[in-house]
Tab-separated table of C-alpha atoms and ligand atoms in Angstrom:
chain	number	residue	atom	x	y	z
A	240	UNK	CA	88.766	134.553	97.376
A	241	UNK	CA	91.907	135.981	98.003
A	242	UNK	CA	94.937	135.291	95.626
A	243	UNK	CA	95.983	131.780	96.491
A	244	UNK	CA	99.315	130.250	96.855
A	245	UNK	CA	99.725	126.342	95.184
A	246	UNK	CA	101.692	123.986	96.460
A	247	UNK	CA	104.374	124.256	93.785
A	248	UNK	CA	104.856	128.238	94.398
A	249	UNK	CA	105.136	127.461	98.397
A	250	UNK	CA	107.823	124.955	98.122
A	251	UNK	CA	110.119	127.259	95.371
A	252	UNK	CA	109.196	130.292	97.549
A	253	UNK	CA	110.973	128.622	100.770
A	254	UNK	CA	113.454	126.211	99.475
A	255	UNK	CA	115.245	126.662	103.261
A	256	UNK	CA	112.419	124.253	104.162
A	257	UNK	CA	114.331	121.519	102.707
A	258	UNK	CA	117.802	120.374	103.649
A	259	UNK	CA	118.349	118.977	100.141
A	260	UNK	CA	118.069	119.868	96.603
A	261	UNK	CA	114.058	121.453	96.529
A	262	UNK	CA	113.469	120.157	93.380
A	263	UNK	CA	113.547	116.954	94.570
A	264	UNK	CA	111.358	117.998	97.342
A	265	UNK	CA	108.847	119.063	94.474
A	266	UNK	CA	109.128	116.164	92.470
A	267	UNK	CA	107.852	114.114	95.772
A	268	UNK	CA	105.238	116.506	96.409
A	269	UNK	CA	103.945	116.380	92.742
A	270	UNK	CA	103.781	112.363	92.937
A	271	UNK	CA	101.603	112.710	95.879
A	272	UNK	CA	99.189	115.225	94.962
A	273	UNK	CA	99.033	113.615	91.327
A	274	UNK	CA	97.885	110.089	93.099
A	275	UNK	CA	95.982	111.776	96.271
A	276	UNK	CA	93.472	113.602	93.376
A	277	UNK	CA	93.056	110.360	91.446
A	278	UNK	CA	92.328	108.939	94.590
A	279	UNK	CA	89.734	111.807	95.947
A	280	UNK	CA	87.768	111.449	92.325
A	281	UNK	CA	87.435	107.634	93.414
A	282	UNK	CA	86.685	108.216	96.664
A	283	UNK	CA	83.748	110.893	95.919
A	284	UNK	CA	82.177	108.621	93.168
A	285	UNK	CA	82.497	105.351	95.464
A	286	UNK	CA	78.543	104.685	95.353
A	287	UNK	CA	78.313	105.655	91.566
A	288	UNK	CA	80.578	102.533	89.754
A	289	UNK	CA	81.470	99.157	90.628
A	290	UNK	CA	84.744	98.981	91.166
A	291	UNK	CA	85.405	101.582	93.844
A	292	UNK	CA	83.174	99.692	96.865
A	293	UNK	CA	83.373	96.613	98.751
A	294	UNK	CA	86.114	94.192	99.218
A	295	UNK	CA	88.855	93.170	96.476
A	296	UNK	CA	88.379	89.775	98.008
A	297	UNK	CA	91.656	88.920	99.657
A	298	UNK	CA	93.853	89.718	102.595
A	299	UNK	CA	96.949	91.758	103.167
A	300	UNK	CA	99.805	90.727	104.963
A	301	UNK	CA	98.108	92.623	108.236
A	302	UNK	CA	95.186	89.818	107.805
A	303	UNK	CA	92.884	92.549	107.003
A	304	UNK	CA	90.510	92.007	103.948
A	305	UNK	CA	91.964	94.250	101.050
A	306	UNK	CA	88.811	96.902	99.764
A	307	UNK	CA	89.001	97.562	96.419
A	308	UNK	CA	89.877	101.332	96.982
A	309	UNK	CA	92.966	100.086	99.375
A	310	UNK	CA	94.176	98.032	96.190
A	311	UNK	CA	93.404	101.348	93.506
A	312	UNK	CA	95.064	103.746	95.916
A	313	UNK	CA	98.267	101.888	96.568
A	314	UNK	CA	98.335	101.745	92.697
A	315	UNK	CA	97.955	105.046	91.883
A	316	UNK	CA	100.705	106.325	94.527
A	317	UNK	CA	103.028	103.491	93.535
A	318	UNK	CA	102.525	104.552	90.122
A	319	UNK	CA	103.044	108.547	90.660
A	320	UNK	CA	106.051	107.397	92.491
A	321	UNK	CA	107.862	105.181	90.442
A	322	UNK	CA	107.683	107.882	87.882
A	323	UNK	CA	109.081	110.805	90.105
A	324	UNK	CA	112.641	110.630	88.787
A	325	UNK	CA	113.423	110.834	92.575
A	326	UNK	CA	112.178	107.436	94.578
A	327	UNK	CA	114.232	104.569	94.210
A	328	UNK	CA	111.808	102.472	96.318
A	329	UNK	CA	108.680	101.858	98.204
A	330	UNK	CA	107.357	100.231	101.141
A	331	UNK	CA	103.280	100.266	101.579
A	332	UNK	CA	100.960	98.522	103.842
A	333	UNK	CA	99.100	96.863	100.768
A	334	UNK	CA	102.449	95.224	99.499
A	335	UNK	CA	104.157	92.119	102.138
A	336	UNK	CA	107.585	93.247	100.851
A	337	UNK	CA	109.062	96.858	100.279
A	338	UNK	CA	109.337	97.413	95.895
A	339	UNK	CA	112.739	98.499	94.281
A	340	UNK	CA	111.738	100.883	91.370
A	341	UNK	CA	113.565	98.676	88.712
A	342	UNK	CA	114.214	101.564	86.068
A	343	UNK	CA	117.455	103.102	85.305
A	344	UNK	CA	116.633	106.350	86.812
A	345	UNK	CA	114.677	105.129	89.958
A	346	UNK	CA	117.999	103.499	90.966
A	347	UNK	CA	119.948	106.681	90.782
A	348	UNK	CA	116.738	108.126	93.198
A	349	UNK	CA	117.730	109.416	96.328
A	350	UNK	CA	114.674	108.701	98.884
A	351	UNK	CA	112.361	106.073	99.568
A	352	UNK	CA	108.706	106.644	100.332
A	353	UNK	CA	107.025	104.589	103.229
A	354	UNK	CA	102.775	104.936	103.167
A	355	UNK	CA	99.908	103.629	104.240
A	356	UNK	CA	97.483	104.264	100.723
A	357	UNK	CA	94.472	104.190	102.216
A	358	UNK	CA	94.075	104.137	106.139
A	359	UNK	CA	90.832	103.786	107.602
A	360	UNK	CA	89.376	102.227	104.690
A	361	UNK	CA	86.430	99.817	106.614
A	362	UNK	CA	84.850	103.652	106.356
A	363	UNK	CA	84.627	103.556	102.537
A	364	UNK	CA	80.962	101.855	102.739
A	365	UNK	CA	80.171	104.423	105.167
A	366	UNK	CA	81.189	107.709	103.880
A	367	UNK	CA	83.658	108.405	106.685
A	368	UNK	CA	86.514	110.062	106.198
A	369	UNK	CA	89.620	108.933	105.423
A	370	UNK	CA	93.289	109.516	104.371
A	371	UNK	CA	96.664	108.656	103.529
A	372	UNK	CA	99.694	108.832	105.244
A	373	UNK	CA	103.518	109.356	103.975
A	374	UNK	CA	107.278	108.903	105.326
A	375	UNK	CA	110.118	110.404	103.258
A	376	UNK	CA	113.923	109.237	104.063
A	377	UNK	CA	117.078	109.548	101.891
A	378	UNK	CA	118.228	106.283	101.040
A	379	UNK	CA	120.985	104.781	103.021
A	380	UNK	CA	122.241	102.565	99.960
A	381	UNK	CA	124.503	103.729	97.540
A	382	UNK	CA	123.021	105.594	94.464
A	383	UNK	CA	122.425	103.220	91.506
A	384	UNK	CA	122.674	100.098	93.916
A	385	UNK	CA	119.816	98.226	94.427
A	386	UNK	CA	117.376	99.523	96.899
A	387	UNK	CA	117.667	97.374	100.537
A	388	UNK	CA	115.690	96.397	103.473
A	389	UNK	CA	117.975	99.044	105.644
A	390	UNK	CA	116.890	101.931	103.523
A	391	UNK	CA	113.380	101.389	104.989
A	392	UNK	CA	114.271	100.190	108.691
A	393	UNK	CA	115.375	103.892	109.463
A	394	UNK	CA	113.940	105.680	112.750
A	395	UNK	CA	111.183	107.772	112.703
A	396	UNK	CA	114.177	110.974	113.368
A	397	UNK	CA	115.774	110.364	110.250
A	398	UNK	CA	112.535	111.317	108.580
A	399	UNK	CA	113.169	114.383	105.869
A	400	UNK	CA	109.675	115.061	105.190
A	401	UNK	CA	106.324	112.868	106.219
A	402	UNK	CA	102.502	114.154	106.189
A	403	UNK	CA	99.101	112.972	105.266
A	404	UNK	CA	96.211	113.783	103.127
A	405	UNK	CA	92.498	113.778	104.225
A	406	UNK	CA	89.561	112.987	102.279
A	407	UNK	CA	87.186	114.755	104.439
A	408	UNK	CA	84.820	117.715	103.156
A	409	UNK	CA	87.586	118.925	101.638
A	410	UNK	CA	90.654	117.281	100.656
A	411	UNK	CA	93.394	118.317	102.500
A	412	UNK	CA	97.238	117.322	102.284
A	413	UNK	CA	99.056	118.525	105.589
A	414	UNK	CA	102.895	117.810	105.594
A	415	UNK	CA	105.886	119.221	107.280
A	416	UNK	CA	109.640	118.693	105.415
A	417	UNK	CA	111.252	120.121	109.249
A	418	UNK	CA	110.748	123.363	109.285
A	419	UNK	CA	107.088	123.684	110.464
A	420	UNK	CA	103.683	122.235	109.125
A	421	UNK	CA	101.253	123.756	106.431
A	422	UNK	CA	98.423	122.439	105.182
A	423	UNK	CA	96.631	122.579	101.989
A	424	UNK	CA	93.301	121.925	100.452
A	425	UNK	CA	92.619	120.742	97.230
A	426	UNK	CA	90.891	123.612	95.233
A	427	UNK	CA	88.504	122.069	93.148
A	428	UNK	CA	88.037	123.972	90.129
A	429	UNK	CA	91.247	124.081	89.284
A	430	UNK	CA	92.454	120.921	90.902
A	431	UNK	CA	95.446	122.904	92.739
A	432	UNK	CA	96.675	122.389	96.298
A	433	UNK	CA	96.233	126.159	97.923
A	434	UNK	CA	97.776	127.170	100.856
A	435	UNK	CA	94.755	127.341	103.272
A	436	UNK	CA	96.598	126.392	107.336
A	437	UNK	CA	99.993	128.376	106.977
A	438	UNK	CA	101.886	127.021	110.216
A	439	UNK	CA	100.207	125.150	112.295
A	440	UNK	CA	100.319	124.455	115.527
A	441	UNK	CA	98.604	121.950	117.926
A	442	UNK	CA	96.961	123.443	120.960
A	443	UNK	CA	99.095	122.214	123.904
A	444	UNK	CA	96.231	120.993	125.802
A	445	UNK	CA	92.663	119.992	124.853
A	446	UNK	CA	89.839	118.817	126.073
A	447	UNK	CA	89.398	116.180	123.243
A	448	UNK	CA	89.945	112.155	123.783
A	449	UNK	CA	90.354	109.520	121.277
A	450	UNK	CA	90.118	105.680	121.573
A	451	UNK	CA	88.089	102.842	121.036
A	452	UNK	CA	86.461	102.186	124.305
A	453	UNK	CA	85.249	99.212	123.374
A	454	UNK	CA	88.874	97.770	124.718
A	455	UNK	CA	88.838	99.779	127.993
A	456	UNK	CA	88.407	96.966	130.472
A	457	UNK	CA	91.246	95.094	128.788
A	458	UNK	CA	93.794	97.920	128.958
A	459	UNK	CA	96.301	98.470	131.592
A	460	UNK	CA	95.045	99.816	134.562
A	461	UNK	CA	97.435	103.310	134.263
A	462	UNK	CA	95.158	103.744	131.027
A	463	UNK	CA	91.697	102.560	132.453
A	464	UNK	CA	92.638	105.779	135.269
A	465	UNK	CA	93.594	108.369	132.648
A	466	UNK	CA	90.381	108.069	130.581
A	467	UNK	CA	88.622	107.953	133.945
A	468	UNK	CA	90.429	111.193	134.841
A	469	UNK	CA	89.266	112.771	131.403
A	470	UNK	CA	85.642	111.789	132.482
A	471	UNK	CA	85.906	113.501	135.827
A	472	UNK	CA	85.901	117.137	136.880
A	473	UNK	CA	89.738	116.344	138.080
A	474	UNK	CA	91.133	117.625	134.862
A	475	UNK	CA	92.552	121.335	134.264
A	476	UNK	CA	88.781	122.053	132.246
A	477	UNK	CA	86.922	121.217	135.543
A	478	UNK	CA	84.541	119.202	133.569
A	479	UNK	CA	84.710	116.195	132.245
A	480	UNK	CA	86.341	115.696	128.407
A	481	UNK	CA	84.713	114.946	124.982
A	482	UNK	CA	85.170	111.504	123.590
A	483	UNK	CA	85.561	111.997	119.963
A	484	UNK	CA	86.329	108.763	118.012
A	485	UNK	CA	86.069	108.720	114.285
A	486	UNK	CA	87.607	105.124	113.486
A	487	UNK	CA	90.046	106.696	111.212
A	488	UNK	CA	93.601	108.109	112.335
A	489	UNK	CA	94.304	110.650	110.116
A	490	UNK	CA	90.458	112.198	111.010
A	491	UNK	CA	90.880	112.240	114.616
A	492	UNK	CA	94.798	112.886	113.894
A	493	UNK	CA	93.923	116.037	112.191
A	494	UNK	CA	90.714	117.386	114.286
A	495	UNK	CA	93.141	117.280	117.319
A	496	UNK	CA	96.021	118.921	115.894
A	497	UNK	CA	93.707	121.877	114.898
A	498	UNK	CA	91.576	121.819	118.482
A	499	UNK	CA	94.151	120.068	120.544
A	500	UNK	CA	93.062	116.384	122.139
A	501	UNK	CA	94.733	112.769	122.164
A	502	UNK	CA	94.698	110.123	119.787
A	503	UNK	CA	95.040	106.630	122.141
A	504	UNK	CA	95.627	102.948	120.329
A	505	UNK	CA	97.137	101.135	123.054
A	506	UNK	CA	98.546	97.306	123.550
A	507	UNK	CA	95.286	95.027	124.193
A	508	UNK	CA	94.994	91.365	124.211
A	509	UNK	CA	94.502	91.412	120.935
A	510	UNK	CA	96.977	93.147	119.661
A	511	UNK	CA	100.002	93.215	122.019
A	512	UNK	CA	101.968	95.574	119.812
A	513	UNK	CA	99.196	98.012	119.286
A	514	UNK	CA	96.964	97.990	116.066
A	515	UNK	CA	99.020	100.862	114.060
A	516	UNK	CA	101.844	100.342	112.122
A	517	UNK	CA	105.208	101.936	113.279
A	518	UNK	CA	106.756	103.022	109.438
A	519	UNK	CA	103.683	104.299	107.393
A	520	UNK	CA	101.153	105.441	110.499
A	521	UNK	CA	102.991	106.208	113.643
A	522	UNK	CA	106.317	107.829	112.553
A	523	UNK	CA	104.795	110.478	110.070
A	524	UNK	CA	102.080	111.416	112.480
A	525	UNK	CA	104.082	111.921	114.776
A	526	UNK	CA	106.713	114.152	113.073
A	527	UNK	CA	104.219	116.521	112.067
A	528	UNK	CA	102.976	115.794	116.104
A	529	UNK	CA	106.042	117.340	117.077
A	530	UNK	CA	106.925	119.536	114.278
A	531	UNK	CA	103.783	121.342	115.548
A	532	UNK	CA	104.708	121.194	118.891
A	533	UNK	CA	102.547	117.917	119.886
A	534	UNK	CA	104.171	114.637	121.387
A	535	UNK	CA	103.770	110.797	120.093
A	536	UNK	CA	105.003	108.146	122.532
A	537	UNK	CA	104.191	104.231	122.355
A	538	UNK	CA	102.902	105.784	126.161
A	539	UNK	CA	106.545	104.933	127.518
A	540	UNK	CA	108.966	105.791	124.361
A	541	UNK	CA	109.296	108.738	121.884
A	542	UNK	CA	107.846	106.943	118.735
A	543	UNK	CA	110.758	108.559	116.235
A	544	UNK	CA	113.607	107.286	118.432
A	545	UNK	CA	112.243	103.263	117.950
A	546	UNK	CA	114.954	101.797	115.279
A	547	UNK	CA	112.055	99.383	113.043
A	548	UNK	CA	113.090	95.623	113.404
A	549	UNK	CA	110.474	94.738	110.714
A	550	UNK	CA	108.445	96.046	107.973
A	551	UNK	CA	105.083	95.868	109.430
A	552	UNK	CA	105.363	96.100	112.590
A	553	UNK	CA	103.297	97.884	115.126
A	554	UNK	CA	103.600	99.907	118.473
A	555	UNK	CA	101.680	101.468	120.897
A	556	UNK	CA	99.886	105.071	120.049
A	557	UNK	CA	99.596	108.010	122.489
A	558	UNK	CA	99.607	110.970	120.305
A	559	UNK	CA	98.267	114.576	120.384
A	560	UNK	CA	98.849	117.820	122.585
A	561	UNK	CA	102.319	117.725	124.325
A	562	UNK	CA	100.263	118.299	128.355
A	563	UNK	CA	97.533	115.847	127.293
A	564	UNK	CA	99.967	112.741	125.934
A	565	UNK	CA	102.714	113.853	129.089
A	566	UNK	CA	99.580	113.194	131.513
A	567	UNK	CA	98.559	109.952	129.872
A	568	UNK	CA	101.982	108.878	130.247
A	569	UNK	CA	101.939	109.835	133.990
A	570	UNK	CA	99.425	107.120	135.158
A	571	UNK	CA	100.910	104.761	133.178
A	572	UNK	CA	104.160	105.043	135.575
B	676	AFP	P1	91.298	100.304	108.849
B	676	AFP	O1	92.221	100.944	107.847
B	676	AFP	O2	91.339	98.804	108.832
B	676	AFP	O3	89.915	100.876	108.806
B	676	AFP	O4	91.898	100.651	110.307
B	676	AFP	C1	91.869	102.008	110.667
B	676	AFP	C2	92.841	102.180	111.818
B	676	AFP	O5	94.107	101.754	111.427
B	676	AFP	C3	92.868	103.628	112.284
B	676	AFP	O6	92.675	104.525	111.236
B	676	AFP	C4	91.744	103.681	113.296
B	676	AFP	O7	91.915	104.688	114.270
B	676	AFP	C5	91.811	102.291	113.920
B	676	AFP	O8	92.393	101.428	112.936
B	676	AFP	C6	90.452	101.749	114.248
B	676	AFP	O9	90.666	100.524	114.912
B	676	AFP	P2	89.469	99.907	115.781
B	676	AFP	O10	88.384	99.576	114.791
B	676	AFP	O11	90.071	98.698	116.449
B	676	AFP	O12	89.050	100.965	116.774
């Protein structure tokens, strides 16, 4: 195995990466990978101990029942940031309201840290994959003030660093601070992050689909016609697409930014809005989308221009290779 390069020597080798002080860069970094391997050692002992599986018995604020592993990741990343030195605040998909780091030095923190702990987790039982997702911003409140509702609400372009990690075969934490995306997997045997995808890229076209088609004949008919078109021999392959649909964004996210494909959650019936959150799921995916050279639209609007009106809320999701997500969005006129 060739000599490696952690996480910590990439970000102090290339401190141009990072419009502000790269320390503080590292200090974010450092909370993530401290909570994302706590997390992974849960994860890969789920079956073993009691705690890890099954529902924690009550709902979020989305309506969705809380698993126990939703409730111990948001934990462990709330913890590893409150303790950064760096975050003055939080805002997670587990917690109704966003949560002001109440210590002396979290209110002199510059950034706030917007993530979804644990997405895809009705695939714990199952032994899917699954991941978290971050959004960095600088606060917009004054240092030492208490942290506010506006220092969350920020557009998806004001982003200064946003990523995910996987827990797939390996566990991988892919993030981009502007200046590119690199990915990472988590070396076991010494419980490093190595540099393993230096600058990646996502194919501009692909021959890879993603939705649930269980809500086909309830989509707009623009939609029902593109995924007809990938079916058909009309496309630029000349034979008809894969359908590849894990359940789990950051799995499909991350297959089609290394083999190119598209990554659908549109508005249906029963969810108008989409399914996927705006702040902690759409925006960072879609910053390393088009730091790589991909596209994310809610299939009419460039996700990072959308100023959030609330916390929670959730868009529309076409997201992927720049030809494959500019075709969608040409049937849906
Ligand atoms: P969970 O976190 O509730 O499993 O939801 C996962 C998710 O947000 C995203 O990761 C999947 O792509 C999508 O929802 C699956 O939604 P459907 O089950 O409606 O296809």
């Amino acid at each position: 195995m060739h000599n490696l390069i952690t996480l910590d020597d990439f970000i102090l080798q290339r401190p141009q990466d990072f419009p502000y002080d790269v320390k503080e860069l590292s200090a974010i970094l450092e909370g993530i990978a401290v909570a994302s391997k706590s997390v992974s050692e849960d994860i890969r002992k789920a079956g073993l101990v009691d705690h890890v599986l099954g529902a924690q018995g009550n709902t979020n604020i989305q309506g969705e029942s809380q698993q126990k592993l939703d409730v111990l990741a948001d934990e462990a990343f709330i913890n590893a940031f409150s303790s950064s030195g760096v975050i003055c605040g939080i805002a997670s998909e587990e917690n109704d309201n966003f949560v002001a780091f109440n210590s002396e030095r979290a209110a002199f923190g510059s950034y706030v840290v917007l993530f979804d702990p644990l997405d895809g987790s009705s695939n714990i039982d199952v032994n899917v994959s699954i991941g978290t997702i971050f959004s960095v911003y600088r606060r917009v409140s004054p240092l030492g003030s208490p942290v506010t509702l506006d220092d969350m609400l920020q557009p998806g372009t004001e982003q200064v660093m946003a990523g995910y990690v996987l827990y797939g075969s390996s566990t991988m934490l892919v993030y981009s601070s502007g200046n590119g995306v690199n990915g990472f997997t988590l070396k076991p045997s010494t419980g490093e992050f190595c540099l393993s995808h230096a600058n990646m890229r996502m194919p501009e076209n692909g021959r890879l689909y993603a939705m649930n088609e269980g809500n086909i004949q309830e989509c707009e008919q623009g939609l029902v016609r593109y995924i007809q078109y990938c079916q058909s021999r009309e496309n630029q392959t000349g034979m008809p697409y894969s359908g590849r649909y894990i359940g789990s964004l950051v799995a499909d996210f991350h297959r089609n930014l290394i083999k190119g494909g598209i990554y659908i959650y549109p508005s249906v019936p029963a969810s108008p809005e989409g399914r996927l959150r705006l702040l902690y799921e759409c925006n960072p995916l879609a910053f390393i989308a088009e730091q790589a050279g991909g596209l994310a639209t809610t299939g009419r609007q460039r996700i990072l221009d959308i100023v959030p009106a609330q916390l929670h809320q959730r868009v529309p999701y076409y997201v992927g290779s720049k030809l494959m997500v500019e075709k969608a969005m040409s049937f849906l006129g």
